Coordinates of C-alpha atoms in Angstrom, one line a residue:
Chain C
X1443 CA 49.0 -34.3 -100.6
X1444 CA 47.9 -34.9 -104.2
X1445 CA 50.4 -32.3 -105.3
X1446 CA 53.2 -34.1 -103.5
X1447 CA 52.2 -37.4 -105.0
X1448 CA 52.4 -35.8 -108.4
X1449 CA 55.9 -34.5 -107.7
X1450 CA 56.9 -38.0 -106.6
X1451 CA 55.4 -39.6 -109.7
X1452 CA 57.3 -37.3 -112.0
X1453 CA 60.5 -37.8 -110.0
X1454 CA 60.2 -41.6 -110.1
X1455 CA 59.5 -41.5 -113.8
X1456 CA 62.6 -39.6 -114.6
X1457 CA 64.8 -41.4 -112.0
X1458 CA 64.3 -44.7 -113.8
X1459 CA 64.1 -44.1 -117.6
X1460 CA 64.2 -47.0 -120.1
X1461 CA 67.9 -47.9 -120.9
X1462 CA 69.8 -50.9 -121.9
X1463 CA 69.2 -53.7 -121.0
X1464 CA 65.6 -52.7 -121.7
X1465 CA 64.0 -55.7 -120.1
X1466 CA 65.2 -55.0 -116.6
X1467 CA 64.2 -51.3 -116.7
X1468 CA 60.8 -52.3 -118.0
X1469 CA 60.4 -54.7 -115.1
X1470 CA 61.5 -52.1 -112.6
X1471 CA 59.1 -49.5 -114.1
X1472 CA 56.2 -51.9 -114.4
X1473 CA 55.9 -52.1 -110.6
X1474 CA 57.4 -48.7 -109.7
X1475 CA 55.2 -46.6 -112.0
X1476 CA 52.1 -48.8 -111.3
X1477 CA 50.5 -46.2 -109.1
X1478 CA 50.0 -46.9 -105.5
X1479 CA 49.3 -44.2 -102.9
X1480 CA 52.8 -43.0 -102.5
X1481 CA 52.2 -42.8 -98.8
X1482 CA 55.9 -43.3 -97.9
X1483 CA 57.5 -40.7 -100.2
X1484 CA 54.8 -38.1 -99.3
X1485 CA 55.6 -38.7 -95.7
X1486 CA 59.2 -38.2 -96.4
X1487 CA 58.6 -34.8 -98.1
X1488 CA 56.2 -33.7 -95.5
X1489 CA 58.6 -34.5 -92.7
X1490 CA 61.3 -32.6 -94.5
X1491 CA 59.1 -29.5 -94.7
X1492 CA 57.9 -29.9 -91.2
X1493 CA 61.5 -29.4 -89.8
X1494 CA 62.0 -26.4 -92.2
X1495 CA 63.7 -28.0 -95.2
X1496 CA 62.9 -27.5 -98.8
X1497 CA 61.1 -30.4 -100.4
X1498 CA 63.8 -30.8 -103.0
X1499 CA 66.4 -31.8 -100.4
X1500 CA 64.4 -35.0 -99.6
X1501 CA 63.1 -35.8 -103.1
X1502 CA 65.7 -38.4 -104.0
X1503 CA 65.3 -40.0 -100.5
X1504 CA 61.5 -40.0 -101.0
X1505 CA 61.9 -41.8 -104.4
X1506 CA 64.4 -44.2 -102.7
X1507 CA 61.9 -45.2 -100.1
X1508 CA 59.2 -45.9 -102.8
X1509 CA 61.8 -48.0 -104.7
X1510 CA 62.4 -50.1 -101.7
X1511 CA 58.7 -50.4 -101.0
X1512 CA 58.2 -51.6 -104.6
X1513 CA 61.0 -54.1 -104.2
X1514 CA 59.3 -55.5 -101.1
X1515 CA 56.0 -55.9 -103.0
X1516 CA 57.6 -57.6 -106.0
X1517 CA 59.2 -60.1 -103.5
X1518 CA 56.1 -60.6 -101.4
X1519 CA 54.2 -61.8 -104.5
X1520 CA 56.8 -64.4 -105.5
X1521 CA 55.8 -68.0 -105.7
X1522 CA 58.1 -68.8 -102.8
X1523 CA 56.5 -66.1 -100.7
X1524 CA 52.7 -65.2 -100.9
X1525 CA 52.4 -66.5 -104.5
X1526 CA 50.1 -63.8 -105.6
X1527 CA 48.9 -63.2 -109.2
X1528 CA 47.3 -59.8 -108.7
X1529 CA 48.6 -56.6 -107.3
X1530 CA 46.9 -53.2 -107.5
X1531 CA 44.5 -54.9 -110.0
X1532 CA 47.3 -55.9 -112.4
X1533 CA 49.3 -59.1 -112.9
X1534 CA 52.2 -59.3 -110.5
X1535 CA 55.8 -58.6 -111.7
X1536 CA 56.9 -62.3 -112.0
X1537 CA 53.7 -63.2 -113.8
X1538 CA 54.6 -60.7 -116.6
X1539 CA 58.4 -60.9 -116.6
X1540 CA 59.2 -64.3 -115.1
X1541 CA 60.5 -65.1 -111.7
X1542 CA 64.2 -64.6 -112.4
X1543 CA 63.7 -61.1 -113.9
X1544 CA 61.3 -60.2 -111.0
X1545 CA 64.0 -61.1 -108.5
X1546 CA 66.6 -59.1 -110.4
X1547 CA 64.3 -56.1 -110.7
X1548 CA 63.9 -56.1 -107.0
X1549 CA 67.7 -56.1 -106.5
X1550 CA 68.1 -53.3 -109.0
X1551 CA 65.5 -51.2 -107.3
X1552 CA 67.1 -51.8 -103.9
X1553 CA 70.6 -50.9 -105.1
X1554 CA 69.3 -47.9 -107.0
X1555 CA 67.6 -46.6 -104.0
X1556 CA 71.0 -46.2 -102.3
X1557 CA 72.7 -44.8 -105.4
X1558 CA 69.9 -42.3 -105.8
X1559 CA 70.3 -40.9 -102.3
X1560 CA 74.1 -40.9 -102.5
X1561 CA 74.3 -39.3 -106.0
X1562 CA 71.3 -37.1 -106.4
X1563 CA 70.8 -35.5 -103.0
X1564 CA 71.8 -31.8 -103.2
X1565 CA 72.0 -29.0 -100.8
X1566 CA 72.5 -31.3 -97.8
X1567 CA 75.8 -31.9 -95.9
X1568 CA 77.5 -35.2 -96.6
X1569 CA 77.3 -36.0 -92.9
X1570 CA 73.5 -36.0 -93.0
X1571 CA 73.5 -38.0 -96.2
X1572 CA 75.6 -40.7 -94.6
X1573 CA 73.3 -40.8 -91.6
X1574 CA 70.2 -41.0 -93.8
X1575 CA 71.7 -43.9 -95.8
X1576 CA 72.5 -45.8 -92.5
X1577 CA 68.9 -45.3 -91.4
X1578 CA 67.5 -46.4 -94.8
X1579 CA 69.6 -49.6 -94.8
X1580 CA 68.7 -50.5 -91.3
X1581 CA 65.0 -50.3 -92.1
X1582 CA 65.4 -53.0 -94.7
X1583 CA 67.6 -55.6 -93.2
X1584 CA 67.5 -58.1 -90.4
X1585 CA 66.5 -55.4 -88.0
X1586 CA 63.7 -54.1 -90.2
X1587 CA 61.5 -55.3 -93.1
X1588 CA 63.4 -58.6 -93.4
X1589 CA 63.0 -59.4 -89.7
X1590 CA 59.2 -58.8 -90.0
X1591 CA 59.0 -61.1 -93.0
X1592 CA 61.0 -63.9 -91.3
X1593 CA 59.0 -63.9 -88.1
X1594 CA 55.8 -63.7 -90.2
X1595 CA 56.9 -66.7 -92.2
X1596 CA 57.9 -68.7 -89.1
X1597 CA 54.5 -67.9 -87.5
X1598 CA 52.3 -69.3 -90.2
X1599 CA 50.2 -72.2 -88.9
X1600 CA 51.4 -71.6 -85.3
X1601 CA 48.5 -71.6 -82.8
X1602 CA 50.2 -69.6 -80.0
X1603 CA 51.0 -66.3 -81.8
X1604 CA 50.1 -63.6 -79.3
X1605 CA 49.8 -59.8 -79.6
X1606 CA 53.5 -59.2 -78.9
X1607 CA 54.6 -61.3 -81.8
X1608 CA 51.9 -59.8 -84.1
X1609 CA 53.1 -56.4 -83.2
X1610 CA 56.7 -57.3 -83.8
X1611 CA 55.7 -58.5 -87.3
X1612 CA 53.7 -55.4 -88.2
X1613 CA 56.2 -53.0 -86.7
X1614 CA 59.0 -54.6 -88.7
X1615 CA 57.2 -55.3 -91.9
X1616 CA 55.4 -52.0 -92.2
X1617 CA 56.4 -49.4 -89.6
X1618 CA 60.2 -49.8 -90.3
X1619 CA 60.0 -48.4 -93.8
X1620 CA 57.5 -45.7 -92.8
X1621 CA 59.9 -44.8 -90.1
X1622 CA 62.7 -44.6 -92.6
X1623 CA 60.6 -42.3 -94.8
X1624 CA 59.8 -39.9 -92.0
X1625 CA 63.3 -40.0 -90.4
X1626 CA 65.1 -39.5 -93.7
X1627 CA 62.9 -36.5 -94.4
X1628 CA 63.6 -35.0 -91.1
X1629 CA 67.4 -35.6 -91.3
X1630 CA 67.8 -34.3 -94.8
X1631 CA 65.5 -31.3 -94.0
X1632 CA 68.0 -30.3 -91.3
X1633 CA 65.9 -31.3 -88.3
X1634 CA 67.5 -31.4 -84.8
X1635 CA 67.9 -34.8 -83.0
X1636 CA 64.8 -34.1 -80.8
X1637 CA 62.5 -33.5 -83.8
X1638 CA 63.9 -36.6 -85.6
X1639 CA 63.2 -38.8 -82.6
X1640 CA 59.7 -37.4 -82.1
X1641 CA 58.9 -38.0 -85.8
X1642 CA 60.4 -41.5 -85.5
X1643 CA 57.8 -42.3 -82.8
X1644 CA 55.1 -40.7 -84.9
X1645 CA 56.0 -43.1 -87.8
X1646 CA 56.0 -46.0 -85.4
X1647 CA 52.3 -45.3 -84.5
X1648 CA 51.1 -44.7 -88.0
X1649 CA 53.1 -47.7 -89.2
X1650 CA 51.3 -50.0 -86.8
X1651 CA 48.1 -48.2 -87.6
X1652 CA 48.6 -48.8 -91.3
X1653 CA 48.9 -52.6 -90.7
X1654 CA 46.0 -52.8 -88.3
X1655 CA 43.8 -51.1 -90.9
X1656 CA 45.1 -53.5 -93.5
X1657 CA 44.2 -56.4 -91.3
X1658 CA 40.7 -55.0 -90.9
X1659 CA 40.2 -54.3 -94.7
X1660 CA 41.4 -57.8 -95.5
X1661 CA 38.4 -59.3 -93.7
X1662 CA 35.8 -56.6 -94.5
X1663 CA 36.4 -55.8 -98.2
X1664 CA 36.2 -57.7 -101.5
X1665 CA 39.1 -58.4 -103.9
X1666 CA 37.7 -55.9 -106.3
X1667 CA 37.5 -53.1 -103.8
X1668 CA 41.1 -53.8 -102.6
X1669 CA 42.6 -54.4 -106.1
X1670 CA 44.3 -57.4 -104.6
X1671 CA 43.2 -60.8 -103.3
X1672 CA 41.0 -60.3 -100.3
X1673 CA 40.7 -62.7 -97.4
X1674 CA 44.2 -64.1 -98.1
X1675 CA 45.3 -63.7 -94.5
X1676 CA 42.5 -66.1 -93.5
X1677 CA 43.3 -68.5 -96.3
X1678 CA 47.0 -68.5 -95.3
X1679 CA 46.0 -69.0 -91.7
X1680 CA 47.9 -65.8 -90.7
X1681 CA 47.4 -64.2 -87.4
X1682 CA 45.8 -60.7 -87.6
X1683 CA 44.4 -58.2 -85.2
X1684 CA 40.7 -59.0 -86.0
X1685 CA 41.5 -62.7 -85.4
X1686 CA 43.2 -62.0 -82.0
X1687 CA 40.9 -59.3 -80.6
X1688 CA 38.0 -59.1 -82.9
X1689 CA 36.9 -56.4 -85.4
X1690 CA 35.5 -53.9 -82.9
X1691 CA 38.6 -53.9 -80.6
X1692 CA 40.8 -53.7 -83.7
X1693 CA 38.9 -50.5 -84.7
X1694 CA 39.3 -49.1 -81.3
X1695 CA 43.0 -49.9 -81.3
X1696 CA 43.4 -48.2 -84.7
X1697 CA 41.7 -45.1 -83.3
X1698 CA 44.0 -45.0 -80.3
X1699 CA 47.1 -45.3 -82.5
X1700 CA 45.7 -42.4 -84.7
X1701 CA 45.2 -40.1 -81.8
X1702 CA 48.6 -41.0 -80.2
X1703 CA 50.3 -40.2 -83.4
X1704 CA 48.6 -36.8 -83.7
X1705 CA 49.6 -35.9 -80.2
X1706 CA 53.3 -36.2 -81.2
X1707 CA 52.8 -33.4 -83.8
X1708 CA 51.4 -30.9 -81.4
X1709 CA 54.7 -29.2 -80.7
X1710 CA 55.2 -28.3 -84.4
X1711 CA 53.8 -25.4 -86.4
X1712 CA 50.2 -26.5 -87.2
X1713 CA 50.3 -25.3 -90.8
X1714 CA 53.5 -27.3 -91.5
X1715 CA 52.2 -30.3 -89.6
X1716 CA 48.9 -30.3 -91.6
X1717 CA 50.1 -32.8 -94.3
X1718 CA 51.2 -35.3 -91.7
X1719 CA 47.9 -34.9 -89.8
X1720 CA 46.1 -35.5 -93.1
X1721 CA 48.2 -38.6 -93.8
X1722 CA 47.6 -40.1 -90.4
X1723 CA 43.8 -39.5 -90.9
X1724 CA 44.0 -40.9 -94.4
X1725 CA 45.8 -44.1 -93.2
X1726 CA 43.2 -44.6 -90.5
X1727 CA 40.2 -44.1 -92.7
X1728 CA 41.3 -45.5 -96.1
X1729 CA 39.0 -48.0 -97.7
X1730 CA 41.6 -49.9 -99.8
Chain P
X447 CA 97.2 -62.1 -98.9
X448 CA 96.5 -64.8 -96.4
X449 CA 96.8 -62.3 -93.5
X450 CA 94.4 -60.0 -95.2
X451 CA 91.9 -62.9 -95.7
X452 CA 92.2 -63.7 -92.0
X453 CA 91.5 -60.0 -91.1
X454 CA 88.4 -60.1 -93.4
X455 CA 87.1 -63.4 -91.9
X456 CA 87.4 -62.0 -88.4
X457 CA 85.7 -58.8 -89.4
X458 CA 82.8 -60.6 -91.2
X459 CA 82.3 -62.9 -88.2
X460 CA 81.9 -59.9 -85.8
X461 CA 79.9 -57.8 -88.3
X462 CA 77.1 -60.3 -88.5
X463 CA 76.6 -62.0 -85.1
X464 CA 73.7 -64.2 -84.3
X465 CA 70.8 -62.0 -83.0
X466 CA 67.0 -62.2 -83.0
X467 CA 65.4 -63.4 -85.3
X468 CA 68.0 -66.1 -85.2
X469 CA 66.9 -67.9 -88.4
X470 CA 67.8 -65.0 -90.7
X471 CA 71.2 -64.4 -89.1
X472 CA 72.0 -68.1 -89.4
X473 CA 71.0 -68.1 -93.0
X474 CA 73.2 -64.9 -93.7
X475 CA 76.1 -66.4 -91.8
X476 CA 75.8 -69.8 -93.4
X477 CA 76.8 -68.4 -96.8
X478 CA 78.9 -65.4 -95.6
X479 CA 81.2 -67.4 -93.3
X480 CA 81.3 -70.4 -95.7
X481 CA 84.8 -69.6 -96.7
X482 CA 85.5 -68.6 -100.3
X483 CA 88.7 -66.9 -101.4
X484 CA 87.8 -63.4 -100.2
X485 CA 89.3 -62.1 -103.5
X486 CA 87.1 -59.0 -103.5
X487 CA 87.6 -57.8 -99.9
X488 CA 91.4 -58.5 -100.2
X489 CA 91.4 -56.4 -103.4
X490 CA 89.6 -53.6 -101.5
X491 CA 92.2 -53.5 -98.6
X492 CA 95.1 -53.8 -101.0
X493 CA 93.9 -50.8 -103.1
X494 CA 93.4 -48.8 -100.0
X495 CA 97.0 -49.4 -98.9
X496 CA 98.3 -48.9 -102.4
X497 CA 97.1 -45.2 -102.4
X498 CA 98.5 -44.7 -98.9
X499 CA 95.5 -45.4 -96.6
X500 CA 95.4 -47.5 -93.5
X501 CA 93.7 -50.9 -94.0
X502 CA 91.2 -50.1 -91.3
X503 CA 89.6 -47.3 -93.3
X504 CA 88.5 -49.7 -96.0
X505 CA 87.6 -52.7 -93.7
X506 CA 83.9 -52.1 -93.5
X507 CA 83.7 -51.5 -97.3
X508 CA 85.7 -54.7 -97.8
X509 CA 83.2 -56.6 -95.7
X510 CA 80.3 -54.9 -97.6
X511 CA 81.7 -56.1 -101.0
X512 CA 81.9 -59.7 -99.7
X513 CA 78.3 -59.4 -98.3
X514 CA 77.1 -58.3 -101.8
X515 CA 79.1 -61.1 -103.5
X516 CA 77.5 -63.6 -101.1
X517 CA 74.0 -62.3 -101.8
X518 CA 74.7 -62.7 -105.5
X519 CA 75.8 -66.3 -105.0
X520 CA 72.7 -67.2 -102.9
X521 CA 70.5 -65.7 -105.7
X522 CA 72.4 -67.4 -108.5
X523 CA 71.7 -70.8 -106.9
X524 CA 67.9 -70.3 -106.6
X525 CA 65.5 -72.6 -108.4
X526 CA 64.4 -69.7 -110.6
X527 CA 68.0 -68.9 -111.6
X528 CA 70.7 -71.7 -112.0
X529 CA 68.9 -74.1 -109.6
X530 CA 72.1 -75.3 -108.0
X531 CA 72.2 -77.7 -105.0
X532 CA 75.9 -77.4 -104.3
X533 CA 78.2 -74.4 -103.6
X534 CA 81.7 -74.5 -102.3
X535 CA 81.1 -78.2 -101.7
X536 CA 78.1 -77.5 -99.4
X537 CA 74.3 -77.6 -99.9
X538 CA 73.2 -74.2 -101.2
X539 CA 71.4 -71.7 -99.0
X540 CA 67.8 -72.4 -100.2
X541 CA 68.4 -76.1 -99.8
X542 CA 69.2 -75.6 -96.1
X543 CA 66.9 -72.7 -95.2
X544 CA 64.1 -72.8 -97.8
X545 CA 63.7 -70.5 -100.8
X546 CA 61.8 -67.8 -98.9
X547 CA 64.5 -67.4 -96.2
X548 CA 67.3 -67.6 -98.8
X549 CA 65.8 -64.7 -100.7
X550 CA 65.4 -62.7 -97.5
X551 CA 68.9 -63.5 -96.4
X552 CA 70.1 -62.0 -99.7
X553 CA 68.1 -58.8 -99.1
X554 CA 69.5 -58.5 -95.6
X555 CA 73.1 -59.0 -96.7
X556 CA 72.6 -56.4 -99.5
X557 CA 71.0 -53.8 -97.1
X558 CA 73.5 -54.5 -94.4
X559 CA 76.4 -53.9 -96.8
X560 CA 75.3 -50.3 -97.2
X561 CA 74.6 -49.9 -93.5
X562 CA 78.0 -51.2 -92.6
X563 CA 79.8 -48.7 -94.9
X564 CA 77.7 -45.8 -93.7
X565 CA 77.8 -46.6 -90.0
X566 CA 81.2 -48.3 -89.4
X567 CA 83.6 -46.5 -91.6
X568 CA 85.9 -44.3 -89.5
X569 CA 88.6 -41.8 -90.2
X570 CA 87.3 -41.0 -93.6
X571 CA 85.5 -37.8 -94.7
X572 CA 81.8 -38.0 -95.2
X573 CA 82.2 -36.9 -98.8
X574 CA 84.4 -39.9 -99.6
X575 CA 81.9 -42.2 -97.8
X576 CA 79.0 -40.9 -99.9
X577 CA 81.0 -41.3 -103.1
X578 CA 82.0 -44.9 -102.1
X579 CA 78.3 -45.8 -101.4
X580 CA 77.3 -44.4 -104.8
X581 CA 80.0 -46.5 -106.5
X582 CA 79.0 -49.6 -104.5
X583 CA 75.3 -49.2 -105.4
X584 CA 76.0 -48.7 -109.1
X585 CA 78.0 -51.9 -109.2
X586 CA 75.0 -53.9 -108.2
X587 CA 72.0 -52.5 -110.1
X588 CA 70.8 -52.3 -113.7
X589 CA 74.2 -50.9 -114.8
X590 CA 76.2 -53.6 -112.9
X591 CA 75.7 -57.1 -111.7
X592 CA 72.0 -57.2 -112.5
X593 CA 72.6 -56.0 -116.0
X594 CA 75.0 -58.9 -116.5
X595 CA 72.6 -61.4 -115.1
X596 CA 69.7 -60.1 -117.3
X597 CA 71.7 -60.2 -120.5
X598 CA 73.0 -63.7 -119.5
X599 CA 69.5 -65.0 -118.9
X600 CA 68.2 -63.5 -122.2
X601 CA 71.2 -65.1 -124.1
X602 CA 70.6 -68.7 -123.0
X603 CA 69.8 -70.9 -126.0
X604 CA 70.5 -68.1 -128.5
X605 CA 72.8 -69.2 -131.4
X606 CA 74.2 -65.8 -132.4
X607 CA 75.9 -64.6 -129.1
X608 CA 79.2 -63.0 -130.1
X609 CA 82.3 -61.9 -128.3
X610 CA 80.9 -58.4 -127.6
X611 CA 77.8 -59.7 -125.8
X612 CA 79.8 -62.3 -123.9
X613 CA 82.2 -59.6 -122.8
X614 CA 79.2 -57.4 -121.7
X615 CA 77.9 -60.3 -119.6
X616 CA 81.3 -61.0 -118.0
X617 CA 82.2 -57.4 -117.4
X618 CA 78.8 -56.8 -115.7
X619 CA 78.4 -60.0 -113.8
X620 CA 82.0 -60.2 -112.5
X621 CA 84.1 -57.2 -113.2
X622 CA 81.6 -54.7 -111.8
X623 CA 81.9 -55.9 -108.2
X624 CA 85.6 -56.4 -108.5
X625 CA 85.7 -52.8 -109.7
X626 CA 83.7 -51.6 -106.8
X627 CA 86.0 -53.4 -104.4
X628 CA 89.1 -51.7 -105.9
X629 CA 87.6 -48.3 -106.4
X630 CA 86.1 -48.2 -102.9
X631 CA 89.4 -49.2 -101.4
X632 CA 91.1 -46.4 -103.4
X633 CA 88.5 -43.8 -102.5
X634 CA 88.4 -44.6 -98.8
X635 CA 92.2 -44.8 -98.7
X636 CA 92.3 -41.2 -99.8
X637 CA 93.5 -41.8 -103.4
X638 CA 93.4 -39.0 -106.0
X639 CA 91.0 -39.2 -109.0
X640 CA 93.8 -40.3 -111.4
X641 CA 94.7 -43.3 -109.1
X642 CA 91.1 -44.2 -108.7
X643 CA 90.6 -44.3 -112.5
X644 CA 93.8 -46.2 -113.1
X645 CA 92.7 -48.8 -110.5
X646 CA 89.2 -48.9 -112.0
X647 CA 90.8 -50.0 -115.3
X648 CA 93.0 -52.5 -113.5
X649 CA 89.8 -54.0 -111.9
X650 CA 88.1 -54.2 -115.3
X651 CA 91.0 -56.3 -116.7
X652 CA 91.2 -58.7 -113.7
X653 CA 87.4 -59.0 -113.6
X654 CA 87.2 -60.1 -117.2
X655 CA 90.3 -62.3 -116.5
X656 CA 88.5 -63.9 -113.5
X657 CA 85.6 -64.9 -115.7
X658 CA 87.6 -66.2 -118.7
X659 CA 89.5 -68.4 -116.2
X660 CA 86.2 -69.5 -114.8
X661 CA 85.0 -70.5 -118.2
X662 CA 88.2 -72.5 -118.9
X663 CA 88.0 -74.2 -115.5
X664 CA 84.3 -75.2 -116.1
X665 CA 85.3 -77.3 -119.1
X666 CA 88.7 -78.6 -117.8
X667 CA 88.0 -79.5 -114.2
X668 CA 85.8 -82.0 -112.3
X669 CA 83.0 -81.0 -109.9
X670 CA 85.1 -82.3 -107.0
X671 CA 88.1 -80.1 -107.9
X672 CA 85.8 -77.1 -108.3
X673 CA 83.6 -77.7 -105.2
X674 CA 80.6 -77.0 -107.5
X675 CA 78.9 -78.6 -110.4
X676 CA 81.4 -78.7 -113.3
X677 CA 80.4 -78.5 -117.0
X678 CA 77.2 -76.6 -116.1
X679 CA 77.8 -74.0 -118.7
X680 CA 77.8 -76.7 -121.4
X681 CA 74.7 -78.3 -120.0
X682 CA 72.9 -74.9 -119.8
X683 CA 74.0 -74.3 -123.3
X684 CA 75.7 -71.1 -122.2
X685 CA 78.1 -69.2 -124.3
X686 CA 81.7 -69.2 -123.0
X687 CA 85.1 -68.1 -124.2
X688 CA 86.2 -71.7 -124.8
X689 CA 83.1 -72.3 -126.9
X690 CA 83.5 -69.1 -129.0
X691 CA 87.3 -69.1 -129.5
X692 CA 88.5 -72.5 -128.2
X693 CA 90.6 -73.4 -125.1
X694 CA 94.0 -72.3 -126.5
X695 CA 92.9 -68.9 -127.6
X696 CA 91.0 -68.4 -124.3
X697 CA 94.3 -69.1 -122.5
X698 CA 96.1 -66.6 -124.6
X699 CA 93.4 -64.0 -124.0
X700 CA 93.7 -64.6 -120.2
X701 CA 97.4 -64.1 -120.4
X702 CA 97.0 -60.8 -122.2
X703 CA 94.5 -59.6 -119.7
X704 CA 96.9 -60.5 -116.9
X705 CA 99.8 -58.6 -118.4
X706 CA 97.6 -55.6 -119.4
X707 CA 96.4 -55.4 -115.8
X708 CA 99.9 -55.5 -114.4
X709 CA 101.0 -52.7 -116.7
X710 CA 98.5 -50.4 -115.0
X711 CA 100.3 -50.9 -111.6
X712 CA 103.7 -49.8 -112.9
X713 CA 103.4 -46.2 -111.8
X714 CA 102.8 -47.2 -108.1
X715 CA 105.4 -48.1 -105.4
X716 CA 106.3 -51.7 -106.3
X717 CA 106.2 -52.8 -102.6
X718 CA 102.7 -51.4 -102.1
X719 CA 101.6 -52.8 -105.4
X720 CA 102.8 -56.3 -104.6
X721 CA 99.5 -57.6 -103.1
X722 CA 97.6 -56.5 -106.2
X723 CA 100.2 -58.1 -108.5
X724 CA 99.9 -61.3 -106.5
X725 CA 96.1 -61.2 -106.8
X726 CA 96.2 -60.7 -110.6
X727 CA 98.6 -63.7 -110.8
X728 CA 96.4 -65.7 -108.5
X729 CA 93.3 -65.0 -110.5
X730 CA 95.1 -66.0 -113.7
X731 CA 96.6 -69.2 -112.4
X732 CA 94.0 -70.5 -109.9
X733 CA 92.8 -74.1 -110.3
X734 CA 89.4 -73.8 -108.7

């Protein structure tokens, strides 16, 4: 996993070099090269290898997924969204570059994600590339990330948000892009439709798991441990799993999601599935 | 041209129906179905037909280009950008839906543009679709629209902005997406590389022409005639062609761009080139 993350970091670094106009590339790189766990791109590469593809076939897509994730973080932090000053222990993008440049850096990362998959993917049929681009786009828009954000925004301050709505928010805000990561890896790696759909379901479980764990960490950890403002869900009066079902039940639910996700990997070669198993465990047990 | 605009309007209307979550689709449709001249999508269809393709092959791409144009308008109007309250005579998107939803509507339109080309284009080889998506993405990011915006923002208030820099801004802010429109039409219509490159150059001329005319209209027309705030370039202390070389020289320059663009169409069948000729003339002589 660490080796895959290193591969990703190198690929991201060379995918977005400093060019003219310097300011926008600096703003893009500030957030893109800021570290982070690279969970999504590692998932993408691992899914590609699981179905028998070489890592290199999914490398541009893996970078694309991280570019989109980065864009969503830059936007989340904007004054008109969560208005956060700190991200991964550093000042947020708009704090450093200004709100206008931060918005444009997000656009550029989003657009470049598609360009990168279209232009830099090699050794894969054009048919699979087109399919991958369709999946990637769907994970962002009004059926994906954006849908989750909108319902989240519309739910703030509401008193009657139930589990269904909370799940909708989490699945769209988080699972959609993890799903894209895994599905793109499987498509570009040459996976059959059955494998792609099995991995889609796997991603759904670990995506929801990711968010349930995030909710738990937000109430149990300090800002310093998280590298971002802790307790902000409480302050923003946001609905979370701990709030709806308590910490203990949230932990049990997370454990169930973890084991359900691992069950889906049982039909695959255990050696090739090992990185995905490790990732599911990592997501379940991470401390920040 | 009017018939093509009607085709586009119908296609846009059915491409983005109202679904759940309703609010985001309403916000997307508010700006997308707001009218406008549909110059970019009409150019896309006309280029497709010019190289011998059926209109239907480029219809999803034509819609995509208009979605991206709409996204750029929503963003331009944001408080952190031009902070405009009025667009095409109506309150701007963020005035109606709030800044957070406006930003997300922009994201959704951008992502959906790519999804639409990838999923809905029929009768075209996957290779050409991938190439078209690469061109579309490039026209938006740090080598296209965004580059123009960034240099524009960094130039406000500067006293030494010359013609080169002004041309860079205009070519990236406006010509890049017009170029994508024409080039996508030509690629998806089955055009050879030589035709694609000739049409790219044509788009470059009319893109710059479009902006020079915009600059002239901003100083010569009232807000009512334009359907948006007039004189805002002067108020924002922005560099424009009239400011740098005067109104008369700006008009002469526009006329030269118009005739240079038409020269590039001379090798094509005059009947098939007629819509593009009409568009170049329309862009040159429009009054709002």
